[in-house]
Short mmCIF file of C-alpha atoms and ligand atoms in Angstrom, two decimals:
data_model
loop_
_atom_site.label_atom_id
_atom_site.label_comp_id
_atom_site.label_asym_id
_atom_site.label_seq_id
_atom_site.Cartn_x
_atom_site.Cartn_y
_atom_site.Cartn_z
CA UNK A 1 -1.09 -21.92 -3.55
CA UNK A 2 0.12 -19.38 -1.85
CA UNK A 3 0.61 -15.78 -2.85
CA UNK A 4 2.46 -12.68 -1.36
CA UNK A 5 1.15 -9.40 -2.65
CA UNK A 6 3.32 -6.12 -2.02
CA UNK A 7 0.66 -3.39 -0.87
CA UNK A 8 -0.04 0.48 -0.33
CA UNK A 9 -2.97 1.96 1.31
CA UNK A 10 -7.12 2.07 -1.08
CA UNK A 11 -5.57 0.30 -4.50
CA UNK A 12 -3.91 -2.07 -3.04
CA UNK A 13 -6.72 -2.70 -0.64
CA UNK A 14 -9.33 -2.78 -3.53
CA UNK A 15 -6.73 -4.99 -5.27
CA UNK A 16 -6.49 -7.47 -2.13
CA UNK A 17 -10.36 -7.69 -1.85
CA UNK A 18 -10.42 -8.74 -5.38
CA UNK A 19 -7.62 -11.04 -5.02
CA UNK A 20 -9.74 -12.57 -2.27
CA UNK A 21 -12.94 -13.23 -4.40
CA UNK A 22 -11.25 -14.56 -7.32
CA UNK A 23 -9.29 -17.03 -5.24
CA UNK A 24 -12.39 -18.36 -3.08
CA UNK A 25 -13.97 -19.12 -7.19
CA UNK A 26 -10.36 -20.66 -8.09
CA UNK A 27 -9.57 -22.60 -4.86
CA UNK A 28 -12.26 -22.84 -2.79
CA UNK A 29 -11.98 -25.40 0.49
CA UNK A 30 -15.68 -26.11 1.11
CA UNK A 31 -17.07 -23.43 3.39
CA UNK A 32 -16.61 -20.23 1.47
CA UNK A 33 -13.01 -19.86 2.12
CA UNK A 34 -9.79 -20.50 -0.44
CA UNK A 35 -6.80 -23.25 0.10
CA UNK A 36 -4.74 -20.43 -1.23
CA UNK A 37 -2.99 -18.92 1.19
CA UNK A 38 -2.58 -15.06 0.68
CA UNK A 39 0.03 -12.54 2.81
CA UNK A 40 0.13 -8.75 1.93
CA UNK A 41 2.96 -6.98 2.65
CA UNK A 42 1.80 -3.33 3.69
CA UNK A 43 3.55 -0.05 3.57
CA UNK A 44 4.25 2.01 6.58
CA UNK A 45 5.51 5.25 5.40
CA UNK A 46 2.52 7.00 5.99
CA UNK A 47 2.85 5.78 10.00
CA UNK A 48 2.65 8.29 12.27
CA UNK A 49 2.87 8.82 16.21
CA UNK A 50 -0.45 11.33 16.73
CA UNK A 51 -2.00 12.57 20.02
CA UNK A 52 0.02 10.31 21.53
CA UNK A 53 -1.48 7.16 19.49
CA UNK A 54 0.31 4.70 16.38
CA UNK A 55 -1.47 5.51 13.68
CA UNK A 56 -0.90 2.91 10.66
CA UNK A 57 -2.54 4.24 7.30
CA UNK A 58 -2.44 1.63 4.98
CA UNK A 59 -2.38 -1.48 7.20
CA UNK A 60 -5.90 -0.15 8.26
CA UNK A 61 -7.31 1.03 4.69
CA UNK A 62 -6.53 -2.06 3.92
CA UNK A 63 -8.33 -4.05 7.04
CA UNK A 64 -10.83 -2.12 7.13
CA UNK A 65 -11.82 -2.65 3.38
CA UNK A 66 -11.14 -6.72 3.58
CA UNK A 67 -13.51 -6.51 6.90
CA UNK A 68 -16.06 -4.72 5.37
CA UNK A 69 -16.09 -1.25 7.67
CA UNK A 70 -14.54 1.01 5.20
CA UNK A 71 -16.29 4.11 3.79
CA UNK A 72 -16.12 3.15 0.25
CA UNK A 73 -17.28 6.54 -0.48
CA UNK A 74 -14.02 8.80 1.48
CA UNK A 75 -11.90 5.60 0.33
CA UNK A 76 -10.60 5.64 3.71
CA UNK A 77 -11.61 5.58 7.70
CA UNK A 78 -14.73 3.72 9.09
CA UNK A 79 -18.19 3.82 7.28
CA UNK A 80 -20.81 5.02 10.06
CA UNK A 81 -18.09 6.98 11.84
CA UNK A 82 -18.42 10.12 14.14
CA UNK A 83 -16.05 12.67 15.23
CA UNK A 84 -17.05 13.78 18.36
CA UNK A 85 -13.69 12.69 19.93
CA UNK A 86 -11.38 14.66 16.96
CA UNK A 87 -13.94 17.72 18.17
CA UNK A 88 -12.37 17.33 21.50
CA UNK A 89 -8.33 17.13 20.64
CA UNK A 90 -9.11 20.21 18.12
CA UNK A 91 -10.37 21.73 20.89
CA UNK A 92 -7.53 20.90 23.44
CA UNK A 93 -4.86 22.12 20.25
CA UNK A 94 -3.54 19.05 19.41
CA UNK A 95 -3.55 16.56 17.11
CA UNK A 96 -3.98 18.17 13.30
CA UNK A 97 -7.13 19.78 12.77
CA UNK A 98 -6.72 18.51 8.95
CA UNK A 99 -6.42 14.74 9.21
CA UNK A 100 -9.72 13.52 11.39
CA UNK A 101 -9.19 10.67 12.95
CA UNK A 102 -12.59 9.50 13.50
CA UNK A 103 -14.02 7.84 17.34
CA UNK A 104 -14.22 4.15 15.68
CA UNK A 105 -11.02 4.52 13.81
CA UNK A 106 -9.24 5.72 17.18
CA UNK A 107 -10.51 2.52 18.72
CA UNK A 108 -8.00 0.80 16.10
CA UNK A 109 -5.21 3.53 17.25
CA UNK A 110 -5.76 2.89 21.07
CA UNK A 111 -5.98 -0.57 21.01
CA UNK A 112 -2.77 -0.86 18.78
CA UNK A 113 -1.19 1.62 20.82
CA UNK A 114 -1.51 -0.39 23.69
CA UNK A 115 -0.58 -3.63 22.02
CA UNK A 116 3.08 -1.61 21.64
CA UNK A 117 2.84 -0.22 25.03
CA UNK A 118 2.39 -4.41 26.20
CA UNK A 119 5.67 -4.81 24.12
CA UNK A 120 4.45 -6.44 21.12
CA UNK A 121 5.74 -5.87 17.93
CA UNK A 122 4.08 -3.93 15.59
CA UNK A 123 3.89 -7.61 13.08
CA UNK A 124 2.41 -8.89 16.36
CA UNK A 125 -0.29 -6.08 17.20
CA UNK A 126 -1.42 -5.95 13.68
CA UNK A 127 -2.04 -9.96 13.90
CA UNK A 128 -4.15 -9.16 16.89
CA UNK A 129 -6.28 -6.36 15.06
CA UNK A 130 -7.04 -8.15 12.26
CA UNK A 131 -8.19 -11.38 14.37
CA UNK A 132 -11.60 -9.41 15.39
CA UNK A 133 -11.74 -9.48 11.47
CA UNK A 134 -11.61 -12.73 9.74
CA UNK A 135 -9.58 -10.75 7.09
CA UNK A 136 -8.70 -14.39 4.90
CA UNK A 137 -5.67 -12.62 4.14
CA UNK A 138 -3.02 -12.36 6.60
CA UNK A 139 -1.15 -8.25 7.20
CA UNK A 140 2.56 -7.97 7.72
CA UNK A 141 4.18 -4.87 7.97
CA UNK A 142 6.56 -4.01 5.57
CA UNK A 143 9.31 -3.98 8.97
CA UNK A 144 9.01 -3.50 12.70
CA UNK A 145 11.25 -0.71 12.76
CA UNK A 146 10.03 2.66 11.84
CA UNK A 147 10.18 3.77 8.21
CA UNK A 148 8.69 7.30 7.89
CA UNK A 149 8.21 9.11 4.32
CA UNK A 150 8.51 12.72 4.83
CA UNK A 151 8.35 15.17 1.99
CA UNK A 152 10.69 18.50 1.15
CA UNK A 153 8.76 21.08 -0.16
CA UNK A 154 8.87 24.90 -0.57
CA UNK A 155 6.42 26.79 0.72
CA UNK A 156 5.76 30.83 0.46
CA UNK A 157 9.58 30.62 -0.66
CA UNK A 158 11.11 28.49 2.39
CA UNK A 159 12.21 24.86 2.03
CA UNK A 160 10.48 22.71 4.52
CA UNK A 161 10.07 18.62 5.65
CA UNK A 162 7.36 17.75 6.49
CA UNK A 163 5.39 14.25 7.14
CA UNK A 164 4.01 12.95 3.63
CA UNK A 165 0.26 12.72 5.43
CA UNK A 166 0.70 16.61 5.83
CA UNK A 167 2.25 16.80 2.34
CA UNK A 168 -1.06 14.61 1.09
CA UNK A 169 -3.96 15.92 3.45
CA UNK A 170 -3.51 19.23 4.08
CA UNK A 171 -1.65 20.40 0.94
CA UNK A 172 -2.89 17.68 -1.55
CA UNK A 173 0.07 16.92 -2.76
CA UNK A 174 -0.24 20.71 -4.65
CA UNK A 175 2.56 22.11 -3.00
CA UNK A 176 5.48 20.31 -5.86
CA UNK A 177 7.61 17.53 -3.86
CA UNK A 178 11.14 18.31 -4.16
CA UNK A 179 12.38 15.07 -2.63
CA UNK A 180 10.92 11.90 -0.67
CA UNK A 181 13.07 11.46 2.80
CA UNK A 182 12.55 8.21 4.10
CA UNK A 183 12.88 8.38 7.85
CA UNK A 184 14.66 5.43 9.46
CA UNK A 185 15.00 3.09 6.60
CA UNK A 186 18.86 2.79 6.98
CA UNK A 187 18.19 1.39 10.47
CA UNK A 188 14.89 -1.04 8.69
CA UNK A 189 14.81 -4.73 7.90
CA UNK A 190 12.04 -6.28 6.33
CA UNK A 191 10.52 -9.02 9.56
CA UNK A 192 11.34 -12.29 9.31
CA UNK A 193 7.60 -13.39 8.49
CA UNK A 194 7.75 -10.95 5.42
CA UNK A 195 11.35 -12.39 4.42
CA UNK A 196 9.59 -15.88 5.15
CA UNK A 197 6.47 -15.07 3.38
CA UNK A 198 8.57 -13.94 -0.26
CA UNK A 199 10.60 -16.80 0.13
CA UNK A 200 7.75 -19.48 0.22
CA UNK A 201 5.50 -18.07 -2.61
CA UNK A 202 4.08 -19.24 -5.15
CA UNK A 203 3.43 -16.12 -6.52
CA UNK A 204 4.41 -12.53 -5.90
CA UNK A 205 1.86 -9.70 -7.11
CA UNK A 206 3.05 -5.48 -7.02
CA UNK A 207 -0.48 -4.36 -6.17
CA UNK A 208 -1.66 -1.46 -8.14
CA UNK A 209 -0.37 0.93 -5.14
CA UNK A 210 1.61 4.47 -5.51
CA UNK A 211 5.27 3.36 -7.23
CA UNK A 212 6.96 5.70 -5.06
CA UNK A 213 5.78 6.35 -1.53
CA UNK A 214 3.81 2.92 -1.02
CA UNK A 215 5.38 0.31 -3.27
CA UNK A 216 8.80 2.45 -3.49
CA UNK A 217 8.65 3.07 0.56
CA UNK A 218 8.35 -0.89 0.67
CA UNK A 219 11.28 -1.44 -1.79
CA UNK A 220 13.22 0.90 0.26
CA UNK A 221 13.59 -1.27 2.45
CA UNK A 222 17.30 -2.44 2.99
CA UNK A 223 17.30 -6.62 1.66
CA UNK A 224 14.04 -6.06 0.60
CA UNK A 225 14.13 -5.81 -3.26
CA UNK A 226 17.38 -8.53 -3.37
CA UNK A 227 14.90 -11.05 -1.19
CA UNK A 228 12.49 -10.32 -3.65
CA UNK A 229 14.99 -11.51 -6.34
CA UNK A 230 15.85 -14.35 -5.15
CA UNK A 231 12.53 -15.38 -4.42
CA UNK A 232 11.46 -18.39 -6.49
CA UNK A 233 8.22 -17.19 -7.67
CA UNK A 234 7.50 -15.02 -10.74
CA UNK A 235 6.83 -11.29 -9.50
CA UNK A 236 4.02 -9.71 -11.48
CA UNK A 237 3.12 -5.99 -11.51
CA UNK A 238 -0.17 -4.44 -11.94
CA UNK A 239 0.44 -0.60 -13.33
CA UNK A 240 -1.29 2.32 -10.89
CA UNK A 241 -1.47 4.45 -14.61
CA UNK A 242 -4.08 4.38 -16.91
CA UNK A 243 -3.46 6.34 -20.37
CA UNK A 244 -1.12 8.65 -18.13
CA UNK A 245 -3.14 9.05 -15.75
CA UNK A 246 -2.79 8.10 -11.98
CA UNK A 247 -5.66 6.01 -11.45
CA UNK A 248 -6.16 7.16 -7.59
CA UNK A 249 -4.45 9.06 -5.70
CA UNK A 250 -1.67 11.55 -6.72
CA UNK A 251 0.94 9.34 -7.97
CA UNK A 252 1.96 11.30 -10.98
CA UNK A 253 2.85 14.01 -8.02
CA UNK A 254 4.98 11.28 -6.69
CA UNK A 255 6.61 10.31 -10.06
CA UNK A 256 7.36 13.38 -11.19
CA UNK A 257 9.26 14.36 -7.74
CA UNK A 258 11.59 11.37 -8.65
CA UNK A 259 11.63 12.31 -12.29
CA UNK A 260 9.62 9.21 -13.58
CA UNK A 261 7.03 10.12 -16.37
CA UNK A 262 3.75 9.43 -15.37
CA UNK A 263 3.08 6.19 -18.04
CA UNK A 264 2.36 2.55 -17.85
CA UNK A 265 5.78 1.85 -19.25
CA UNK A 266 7.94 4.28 -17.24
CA UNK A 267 6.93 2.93 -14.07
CA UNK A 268 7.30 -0.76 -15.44
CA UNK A 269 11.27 0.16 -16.35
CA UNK A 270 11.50 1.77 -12.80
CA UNK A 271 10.67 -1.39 -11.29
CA UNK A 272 13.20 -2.78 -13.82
CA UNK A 273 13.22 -6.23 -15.37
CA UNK A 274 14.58 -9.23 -13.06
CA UNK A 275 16.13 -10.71 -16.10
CA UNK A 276 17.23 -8.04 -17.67
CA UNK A 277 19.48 -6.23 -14.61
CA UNK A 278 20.92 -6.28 -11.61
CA UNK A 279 18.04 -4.16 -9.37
CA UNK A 280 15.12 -5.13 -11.56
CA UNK A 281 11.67 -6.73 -9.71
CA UNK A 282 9.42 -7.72 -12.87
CA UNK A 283 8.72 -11.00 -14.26
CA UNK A 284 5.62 -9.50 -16.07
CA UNK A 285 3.59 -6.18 -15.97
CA UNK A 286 -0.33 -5.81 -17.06
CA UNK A 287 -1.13 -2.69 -18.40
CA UNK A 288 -4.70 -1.38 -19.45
CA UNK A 289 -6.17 -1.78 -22.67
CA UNK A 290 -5.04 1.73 -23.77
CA UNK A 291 -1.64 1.10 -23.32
CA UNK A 292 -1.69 -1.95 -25.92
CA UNK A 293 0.78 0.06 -27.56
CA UNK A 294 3.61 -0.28 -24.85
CA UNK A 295 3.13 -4.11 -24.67
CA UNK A 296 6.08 -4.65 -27.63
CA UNK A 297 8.32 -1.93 -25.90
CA UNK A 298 8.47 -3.63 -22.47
CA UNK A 299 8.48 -7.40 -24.06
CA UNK A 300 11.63 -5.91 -25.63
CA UNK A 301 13.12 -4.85 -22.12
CA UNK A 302 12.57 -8.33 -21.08
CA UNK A 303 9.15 -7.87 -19.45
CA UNK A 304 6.47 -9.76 -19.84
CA UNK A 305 2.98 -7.30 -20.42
CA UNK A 306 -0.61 -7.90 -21.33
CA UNK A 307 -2.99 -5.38 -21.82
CA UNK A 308 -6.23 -5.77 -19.64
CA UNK A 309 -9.06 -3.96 -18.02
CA UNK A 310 -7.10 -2.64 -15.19
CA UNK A 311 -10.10 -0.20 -14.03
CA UNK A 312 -11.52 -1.62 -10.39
CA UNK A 313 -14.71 -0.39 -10.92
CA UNK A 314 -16.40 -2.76 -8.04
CA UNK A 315 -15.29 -6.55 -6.92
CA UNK A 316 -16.38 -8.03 -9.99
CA UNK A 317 -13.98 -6.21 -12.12
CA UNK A 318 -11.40 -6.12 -9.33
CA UNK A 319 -11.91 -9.93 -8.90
CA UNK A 320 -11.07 -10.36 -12.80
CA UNK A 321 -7.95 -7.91 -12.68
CA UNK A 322 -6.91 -10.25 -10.25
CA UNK A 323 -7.87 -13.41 -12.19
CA UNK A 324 -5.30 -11.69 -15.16
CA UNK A 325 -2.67 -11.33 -12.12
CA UNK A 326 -2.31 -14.81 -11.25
CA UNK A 327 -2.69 -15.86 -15.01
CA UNK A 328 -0.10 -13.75 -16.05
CA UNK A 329 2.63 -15.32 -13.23
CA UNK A 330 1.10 -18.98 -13.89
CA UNK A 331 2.03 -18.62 -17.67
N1 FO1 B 1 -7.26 11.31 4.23
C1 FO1 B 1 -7.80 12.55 4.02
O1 FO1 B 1 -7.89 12.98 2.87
N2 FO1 B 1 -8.24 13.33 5.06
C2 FO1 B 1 -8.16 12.92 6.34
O2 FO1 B 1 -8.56 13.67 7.27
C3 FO1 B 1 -7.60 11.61 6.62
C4 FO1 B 1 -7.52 11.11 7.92
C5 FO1 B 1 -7.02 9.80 8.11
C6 FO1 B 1 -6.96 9.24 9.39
C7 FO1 B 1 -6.47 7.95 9.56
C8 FO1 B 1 -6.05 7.20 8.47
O3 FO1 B 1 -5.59 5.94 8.65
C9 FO1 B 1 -6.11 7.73 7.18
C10 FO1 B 1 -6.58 9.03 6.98
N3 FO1 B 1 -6.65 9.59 5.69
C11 FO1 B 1 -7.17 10.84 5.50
C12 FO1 B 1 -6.26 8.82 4.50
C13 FO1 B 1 -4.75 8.77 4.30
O4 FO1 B 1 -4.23 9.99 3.88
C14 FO1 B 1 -4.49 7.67 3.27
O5 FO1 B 1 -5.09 6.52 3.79
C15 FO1 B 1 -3.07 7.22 3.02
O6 FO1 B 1 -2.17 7.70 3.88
C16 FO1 B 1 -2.70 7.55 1.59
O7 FO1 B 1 -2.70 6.35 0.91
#
């Protein structure tokens, strides 16, 4: 079995985790592991080069919570972590004062960094990283090029870009997005390992990430959304919104910048159905039990939706969201 899960930065890593436990229950091999075979496809957007280091959000939210070193708490970064380097660039001027990068997490930047500097590719130095640990899921970059999401916004009457982590950390997301800028993608291709990895799955799973700058950002990317169509496995989508609500995070900032109302069902039709058009991703859609009521609207558009508990509470719950995933693609 194997499945391909398209992933953003903490849901999707929650998600993954989940995906993880319920598929060691459902196809265990013997020693604690799973026969399944599962490959997350990660967004880069948020990438960023930053005192002089690669810094990779959501690739390392995302290893970090599948090797067991996050800080559950913060959601992101290294549980036990200090900041006595971050101290020292403040001091110096650079860096951003805002967005800590913490002295364990810049052990992941440095050693990445020089992974790039050795000439690897960035599929390759995230292989390396995650070898130290024995993730059971395997991390491939959305693409090896560069793909960064910056954000127009006015400020104190001016128009300005700026990088979506400045747009998310030091404004949070506050300051209204006019427009999502996606820097590089014309010159992006998805790697051949992710264009390998959509081709030979089973299944394909839209984690519960942000639609626009984590799942969108990956969509973005050019042959990306027609390999996903011709890919022969069902593609199932797990909604980020609960009752209208974003359920981390600030997608409904995000929607609302590309003029998508913040529901369960909107975000469904912006994915589109695969049957229904030309563009659309979705074989089926889960939504939460209190948006039962869209289930007959989206069946209608040729999408597939059950209502579940959608809330990852802890891995138990995350383990059964999952478990409603893979049911709703093996039906
Ligand atoms: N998020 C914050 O709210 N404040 C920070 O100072 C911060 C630093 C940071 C450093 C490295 C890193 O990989 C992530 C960091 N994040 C921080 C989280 C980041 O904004 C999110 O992980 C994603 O970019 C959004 O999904």
């Amino acid at each position: 079995m194997k499945i391909t899960v398209l992933a953003g930065g903490v849901g999707g890593a929650r998600f993954l985790r989940g995906l993880r436990t319920q598929l060691r229950k459902a196809y265990p091999n013997g020693d604690g592991g799973s026969t399944a075979e599962i490959t997350a496809v990660v967004n880069t957007g948020d990438d960023m080069w930053l005192t002089g280091l690669r810094v990779c959000p959501d690739l390392d939210s995302i290893m970090y919570t599948l090797g067991g070193a996050n800080d559950d708490e913060r959601g992101w970064g290294r549980k036990g972590e200090s900041e006595r380097v971050s101290a020292e660039l403040t001091a110096y001027g650079i860096g951003w004062p805002w967005f800590t990068l913490g002295d364990l997490d810049l052990g992941t930047h440095i050693a990445r960094s020089s992974f790039l500097r050795d000439g690897l590719t960035l599929t390759e130095a995230t292989a390396r990283l995650a070898e130290r640990w024995n993730l059971g899921i395997r991390l491939l970059p959305m693409s090896d090029q560069s793909v960064e999401t910056h954000v127009e916004i006015e400020l104190d009457g001016r128009r300005r870009i700026v990088h979506f982590e400045e747009w998310w950390v030091k404004h949070r997301a506050t300051v209204p997005a006019k427009r999502f800028i996606q820097v590089g993608v014309d010159a992006a291709t998805p790697t051949p390992e992710v264009r390998h990895a959509i081709a030979h799955a089973d299944i394909v799973l839209l984690a519960p990430s942000n639609p626009v700058v984590s799942i969108g950002t990956i969509l973005g990317v050019p042959g990306m959304r027609a390999a996903l169509r011709e890919a022969k496995a069902p593609i199932v989508g797990v909604s980020p919104i609960i009752s209208g609500a974003a359920v981390r995070g600030m997608a409904d900032a995000c929607l609302t910048a590309i003029g998508v109302e913040t529901t369960a069902a909107a975000v469904a039709k912006h994915y589109g159905s695969r049957r229904r058009s030309t563009t659309g991703l979705l074989d089926a859609w889960l939504v939460d039990e209190t948006d039962a009521a869209s289930v007959p609207v989206l069946e209608a558009a040729g999408i597939r939706t059950r209502a579940v508990p959608l809330w990852m509470r802890d891995p138990d719950t995350s383990a059964q969201l999952a478990a409603d995933a893979l049911a709703a693609a093996l039906s």
